[in-house]
Tab-separated table of N, CA, C and O in Angstrom:
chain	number	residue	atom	x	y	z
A	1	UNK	N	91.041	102.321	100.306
A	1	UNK	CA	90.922	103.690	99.855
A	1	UNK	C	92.141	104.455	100.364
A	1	UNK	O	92.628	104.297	101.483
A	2	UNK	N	92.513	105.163	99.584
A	2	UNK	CA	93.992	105.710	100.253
A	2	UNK	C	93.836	107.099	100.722
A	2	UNK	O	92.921	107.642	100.104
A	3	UNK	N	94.376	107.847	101.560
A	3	UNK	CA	94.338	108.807	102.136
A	3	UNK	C	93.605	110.475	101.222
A	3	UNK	O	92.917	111.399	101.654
A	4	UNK	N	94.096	110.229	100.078
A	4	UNK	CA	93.872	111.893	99.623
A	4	UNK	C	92.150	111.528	98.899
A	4	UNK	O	91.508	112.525	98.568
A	5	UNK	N	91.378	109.916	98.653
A	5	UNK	CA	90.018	110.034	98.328
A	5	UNK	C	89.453	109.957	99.622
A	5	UNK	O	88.300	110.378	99.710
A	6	UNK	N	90.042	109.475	100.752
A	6	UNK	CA	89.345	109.644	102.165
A	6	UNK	C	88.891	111.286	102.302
A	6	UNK	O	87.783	111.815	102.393
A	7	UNK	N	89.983	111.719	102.280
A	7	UNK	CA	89.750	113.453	102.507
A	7	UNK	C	88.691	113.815	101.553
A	7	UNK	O	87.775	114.474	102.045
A	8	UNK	N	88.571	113.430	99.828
A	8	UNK	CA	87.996	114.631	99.195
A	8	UNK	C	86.438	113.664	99.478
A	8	UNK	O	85.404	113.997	98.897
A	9	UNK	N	86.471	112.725	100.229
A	9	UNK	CA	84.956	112.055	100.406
A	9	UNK	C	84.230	112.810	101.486
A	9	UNK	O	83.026	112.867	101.732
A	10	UNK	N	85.473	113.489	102.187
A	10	UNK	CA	84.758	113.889	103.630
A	10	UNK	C	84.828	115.263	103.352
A	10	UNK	O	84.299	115.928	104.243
A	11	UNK	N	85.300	115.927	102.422
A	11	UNK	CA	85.054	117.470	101.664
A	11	UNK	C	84.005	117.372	101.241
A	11	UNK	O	83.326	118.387	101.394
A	12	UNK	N	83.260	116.091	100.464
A	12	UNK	CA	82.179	116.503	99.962
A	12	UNK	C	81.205	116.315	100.528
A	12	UNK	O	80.172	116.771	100.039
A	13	UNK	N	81.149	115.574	101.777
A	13	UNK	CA	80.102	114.932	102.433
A	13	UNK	C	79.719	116.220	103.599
A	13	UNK	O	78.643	116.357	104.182
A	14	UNK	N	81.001	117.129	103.734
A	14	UNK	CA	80.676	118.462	104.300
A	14	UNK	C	79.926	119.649	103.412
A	14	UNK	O	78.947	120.325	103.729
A	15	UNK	N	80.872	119.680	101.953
A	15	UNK	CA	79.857	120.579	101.188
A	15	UNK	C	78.340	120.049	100.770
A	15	UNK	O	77.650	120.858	100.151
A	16	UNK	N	77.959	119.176	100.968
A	16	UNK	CA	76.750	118.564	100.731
A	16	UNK	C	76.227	119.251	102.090
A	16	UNK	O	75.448	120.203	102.131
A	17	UNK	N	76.791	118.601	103.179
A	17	UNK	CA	76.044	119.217	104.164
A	17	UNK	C	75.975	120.828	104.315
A	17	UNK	O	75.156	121.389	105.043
A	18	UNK	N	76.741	121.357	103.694
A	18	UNK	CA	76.335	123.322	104.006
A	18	UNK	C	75.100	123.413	102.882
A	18	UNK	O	74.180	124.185	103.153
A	19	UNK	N	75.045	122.704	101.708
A	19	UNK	CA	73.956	123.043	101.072
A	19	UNK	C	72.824	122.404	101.739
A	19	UNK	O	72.146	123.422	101.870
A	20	UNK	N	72.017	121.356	102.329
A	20	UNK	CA	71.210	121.186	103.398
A	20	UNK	C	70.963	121.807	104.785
A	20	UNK	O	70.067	121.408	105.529
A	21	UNK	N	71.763	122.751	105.071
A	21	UNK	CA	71.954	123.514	106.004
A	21	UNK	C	72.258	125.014	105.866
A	21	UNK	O	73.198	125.635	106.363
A	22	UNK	N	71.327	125.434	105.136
A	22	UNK	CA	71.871	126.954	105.040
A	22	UNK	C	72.190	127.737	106.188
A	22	UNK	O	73.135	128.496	105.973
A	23	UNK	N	71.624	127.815	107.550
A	23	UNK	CA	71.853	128.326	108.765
A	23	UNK	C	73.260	127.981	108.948
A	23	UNK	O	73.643	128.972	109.569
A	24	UNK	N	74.149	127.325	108.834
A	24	UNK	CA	75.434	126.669	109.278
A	24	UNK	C	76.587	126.341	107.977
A	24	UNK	O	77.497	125.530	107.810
A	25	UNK	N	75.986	127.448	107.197
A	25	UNK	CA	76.532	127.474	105.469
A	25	UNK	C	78.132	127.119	105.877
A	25	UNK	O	78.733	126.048	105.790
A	26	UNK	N	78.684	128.723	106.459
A	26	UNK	CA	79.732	128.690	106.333
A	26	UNK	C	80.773	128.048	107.134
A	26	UNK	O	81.948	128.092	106.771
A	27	UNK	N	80.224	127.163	108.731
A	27	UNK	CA	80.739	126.220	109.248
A	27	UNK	C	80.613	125.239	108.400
A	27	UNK	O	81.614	124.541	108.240
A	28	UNK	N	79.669	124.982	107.810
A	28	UNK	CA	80.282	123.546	106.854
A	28	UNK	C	81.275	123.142	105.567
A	28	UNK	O	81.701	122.094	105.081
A	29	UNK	N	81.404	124.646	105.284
A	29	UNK	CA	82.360	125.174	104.271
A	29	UNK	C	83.318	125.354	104.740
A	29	UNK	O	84.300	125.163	104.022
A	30	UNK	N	83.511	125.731	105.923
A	30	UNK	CA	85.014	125.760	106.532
A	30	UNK	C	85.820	124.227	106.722
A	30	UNK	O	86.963	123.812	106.532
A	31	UNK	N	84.533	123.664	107.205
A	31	UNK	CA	85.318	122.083	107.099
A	31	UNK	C	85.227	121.300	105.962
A	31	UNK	O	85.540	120.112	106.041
A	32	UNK	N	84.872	121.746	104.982
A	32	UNK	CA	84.808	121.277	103.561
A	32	UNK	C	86.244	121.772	103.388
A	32	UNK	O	87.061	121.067	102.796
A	33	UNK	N	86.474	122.605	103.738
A	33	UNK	CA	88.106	123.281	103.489
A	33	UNK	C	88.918	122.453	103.720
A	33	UNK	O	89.380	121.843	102.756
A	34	UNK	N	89.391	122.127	105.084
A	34	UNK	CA	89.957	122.235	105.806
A	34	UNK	C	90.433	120.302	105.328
A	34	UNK	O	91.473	119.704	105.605
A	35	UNK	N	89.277	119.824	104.602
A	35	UNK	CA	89.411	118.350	104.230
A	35	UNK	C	90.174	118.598	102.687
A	35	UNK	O	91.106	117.893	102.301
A	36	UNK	N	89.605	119.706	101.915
A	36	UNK	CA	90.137	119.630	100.759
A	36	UNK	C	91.801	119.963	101.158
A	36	UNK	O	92.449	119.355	100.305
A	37	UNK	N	92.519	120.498	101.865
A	37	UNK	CA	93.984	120.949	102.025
A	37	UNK	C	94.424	119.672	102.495
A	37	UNK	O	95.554	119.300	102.180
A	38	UNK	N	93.536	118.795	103.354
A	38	UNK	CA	94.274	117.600	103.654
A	38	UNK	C	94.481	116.778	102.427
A	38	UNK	O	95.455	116.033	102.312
A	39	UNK	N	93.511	116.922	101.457
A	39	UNK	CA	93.922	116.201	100.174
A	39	UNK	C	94.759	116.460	99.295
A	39	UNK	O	95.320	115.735	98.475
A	40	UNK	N	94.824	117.596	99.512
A	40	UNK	CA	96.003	118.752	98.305
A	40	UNK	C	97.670	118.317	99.314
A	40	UNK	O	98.758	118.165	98.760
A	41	UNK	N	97.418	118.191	100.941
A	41	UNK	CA	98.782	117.537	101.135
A	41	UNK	C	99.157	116.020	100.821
A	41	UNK	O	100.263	115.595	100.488
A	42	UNK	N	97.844	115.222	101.024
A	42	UNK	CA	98.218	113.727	100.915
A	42	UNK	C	98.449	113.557	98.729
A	42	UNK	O	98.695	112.503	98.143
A	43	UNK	N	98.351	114.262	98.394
A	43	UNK	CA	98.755	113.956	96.901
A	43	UNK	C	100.045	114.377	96.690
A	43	UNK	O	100.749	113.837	95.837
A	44	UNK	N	100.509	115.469	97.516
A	44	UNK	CA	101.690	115.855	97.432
A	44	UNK	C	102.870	115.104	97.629
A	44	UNK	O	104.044	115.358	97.360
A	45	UNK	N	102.187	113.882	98.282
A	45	UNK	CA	103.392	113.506	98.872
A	45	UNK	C	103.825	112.086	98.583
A	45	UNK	O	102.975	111.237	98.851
A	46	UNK	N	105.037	111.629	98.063
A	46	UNK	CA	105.438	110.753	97.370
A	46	UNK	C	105.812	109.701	98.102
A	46	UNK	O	106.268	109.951	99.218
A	47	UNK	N	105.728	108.487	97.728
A	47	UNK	CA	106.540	107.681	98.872
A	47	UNK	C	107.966	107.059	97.911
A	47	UNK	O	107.813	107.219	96.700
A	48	UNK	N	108.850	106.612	98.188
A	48	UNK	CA	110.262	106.565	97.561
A	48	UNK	C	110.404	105.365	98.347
A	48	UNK	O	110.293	105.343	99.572
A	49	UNK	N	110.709	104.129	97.444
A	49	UNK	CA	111.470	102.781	98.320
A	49	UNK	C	112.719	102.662	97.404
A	49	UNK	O	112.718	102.841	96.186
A	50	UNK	N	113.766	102.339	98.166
A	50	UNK	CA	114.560	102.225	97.413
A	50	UNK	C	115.477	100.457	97.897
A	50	UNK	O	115.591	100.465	99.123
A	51	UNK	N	116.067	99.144	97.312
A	51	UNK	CA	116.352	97.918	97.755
A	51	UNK	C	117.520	98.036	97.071
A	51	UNK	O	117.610	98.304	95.873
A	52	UNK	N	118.451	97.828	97.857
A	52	UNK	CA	119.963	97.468	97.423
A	52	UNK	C	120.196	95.974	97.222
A	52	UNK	O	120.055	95.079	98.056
A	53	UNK	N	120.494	95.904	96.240
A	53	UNK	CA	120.879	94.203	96.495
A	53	UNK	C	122.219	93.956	96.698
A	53	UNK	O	122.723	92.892	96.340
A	54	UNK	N	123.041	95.102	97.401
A	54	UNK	CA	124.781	94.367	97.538
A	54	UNK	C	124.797	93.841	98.772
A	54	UNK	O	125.751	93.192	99.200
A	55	UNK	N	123.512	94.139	99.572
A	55	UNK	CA	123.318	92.868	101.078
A	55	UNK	C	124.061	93.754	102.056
A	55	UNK	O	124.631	93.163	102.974
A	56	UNK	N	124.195	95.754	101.988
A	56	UNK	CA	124.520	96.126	102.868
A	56	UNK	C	123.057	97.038	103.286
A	56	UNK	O	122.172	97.564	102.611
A	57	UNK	N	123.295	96.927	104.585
A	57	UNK	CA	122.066	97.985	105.086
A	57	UNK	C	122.886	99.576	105.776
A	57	UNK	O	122.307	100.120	106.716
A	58	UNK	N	123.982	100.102	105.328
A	58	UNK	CA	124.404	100.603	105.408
A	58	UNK	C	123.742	102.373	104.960
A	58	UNK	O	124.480	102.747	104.048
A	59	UNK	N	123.054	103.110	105.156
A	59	UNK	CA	121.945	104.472	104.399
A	59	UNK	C	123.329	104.746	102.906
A	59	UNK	O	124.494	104.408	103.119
A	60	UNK	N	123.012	105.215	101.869
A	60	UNK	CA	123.456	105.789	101.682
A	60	UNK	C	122.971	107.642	100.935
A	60	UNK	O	121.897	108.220	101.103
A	61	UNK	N	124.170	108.141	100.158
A	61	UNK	CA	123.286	109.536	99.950
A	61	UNK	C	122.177	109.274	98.681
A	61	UNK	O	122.164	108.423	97.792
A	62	UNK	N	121.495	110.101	98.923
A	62	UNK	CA	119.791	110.002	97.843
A	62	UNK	C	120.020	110.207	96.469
A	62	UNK	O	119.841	111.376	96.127
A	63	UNK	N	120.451	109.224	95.335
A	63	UNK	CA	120.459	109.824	94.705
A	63	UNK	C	119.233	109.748	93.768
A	63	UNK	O	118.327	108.963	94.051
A	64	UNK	N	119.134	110.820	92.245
A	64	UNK	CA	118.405	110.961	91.655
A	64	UNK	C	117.848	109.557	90.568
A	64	UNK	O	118.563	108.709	90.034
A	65	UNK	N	116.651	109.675	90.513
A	65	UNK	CA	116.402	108.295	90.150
A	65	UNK	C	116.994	108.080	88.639
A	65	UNK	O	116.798	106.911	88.306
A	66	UNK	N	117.526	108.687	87.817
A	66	UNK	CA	118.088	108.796	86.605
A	66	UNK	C	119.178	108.537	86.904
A	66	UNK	O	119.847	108.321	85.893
A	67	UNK	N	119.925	108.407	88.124
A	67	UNK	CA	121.123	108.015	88.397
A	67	UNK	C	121.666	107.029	88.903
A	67	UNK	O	122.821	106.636	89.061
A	68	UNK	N	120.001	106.457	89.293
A	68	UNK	CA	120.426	104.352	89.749
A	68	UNK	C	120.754	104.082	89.119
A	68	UNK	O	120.513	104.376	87.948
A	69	UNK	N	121.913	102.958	89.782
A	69	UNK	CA	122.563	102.416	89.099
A	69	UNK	C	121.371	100.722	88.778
A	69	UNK	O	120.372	100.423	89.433
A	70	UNK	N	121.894	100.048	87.749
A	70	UNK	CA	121.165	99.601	87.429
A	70	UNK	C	120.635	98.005	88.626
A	70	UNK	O	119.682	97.277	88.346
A	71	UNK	N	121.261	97.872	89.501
A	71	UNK	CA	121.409	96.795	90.127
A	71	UNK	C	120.121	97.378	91.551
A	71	UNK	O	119.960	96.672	92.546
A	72	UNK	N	119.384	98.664	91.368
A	72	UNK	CA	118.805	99.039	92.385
A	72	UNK	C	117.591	98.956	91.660
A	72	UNK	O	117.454	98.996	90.437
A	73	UNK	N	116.498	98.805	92.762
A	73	UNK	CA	115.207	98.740	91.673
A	73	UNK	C	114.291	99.872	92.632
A	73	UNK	O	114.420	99.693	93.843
A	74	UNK	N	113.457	100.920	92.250
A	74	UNK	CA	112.925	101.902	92.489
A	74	UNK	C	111.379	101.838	92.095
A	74	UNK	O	110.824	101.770	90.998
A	75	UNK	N	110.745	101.902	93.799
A	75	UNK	CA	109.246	101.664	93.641
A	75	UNK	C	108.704	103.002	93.925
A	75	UNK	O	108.966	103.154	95.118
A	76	UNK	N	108.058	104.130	93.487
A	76	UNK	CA	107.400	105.347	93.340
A	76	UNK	C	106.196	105.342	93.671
A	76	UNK	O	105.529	104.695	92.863
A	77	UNK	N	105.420	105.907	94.758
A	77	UNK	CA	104.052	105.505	94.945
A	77	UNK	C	103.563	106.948	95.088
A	77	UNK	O	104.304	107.809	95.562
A	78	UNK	N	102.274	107.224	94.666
A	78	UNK	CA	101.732	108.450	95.178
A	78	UNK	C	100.267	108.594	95.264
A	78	UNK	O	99.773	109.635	95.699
């Protein structure tokens, strides 16, 4: 399970719990929150691999993926 359905499992498993708990409504809604923003960051965020095959490990600058050249191969995960 990857990070951003971990969060919205534990958003809902909190808003479930404020509706069984009306005395403690809005503590359980706060952490219903507080899981949904962790999910709204873990979607945000991309992972970028990038493999050179000229056999240098040398960094170089980032470029745009419309601008690999064709000998680089580009894995996009999110």
């Amino acid at each position: 399970m990857d990070r951003r359905t971990a969060c919205l499992h534990q958003a809902n498993a909190f808003r479930e719990k404020a509706l069984a708990d009306p005395e403690h409504h809005d503590q359980w809604i706060d952490e219903a929150i507080k899981w949904l923003e962790q999910a709204m960051e873990a979607s945000c965020h991309a992972v970028i691999t990038m493999e050179a095959d000229d056999g240098s490990d040398a960094p170089e600058p980032a470029p745009t993926v419309g601008a690999m050249a064709p000998h680089r191969r580009v894995i996009i995960r999110q």
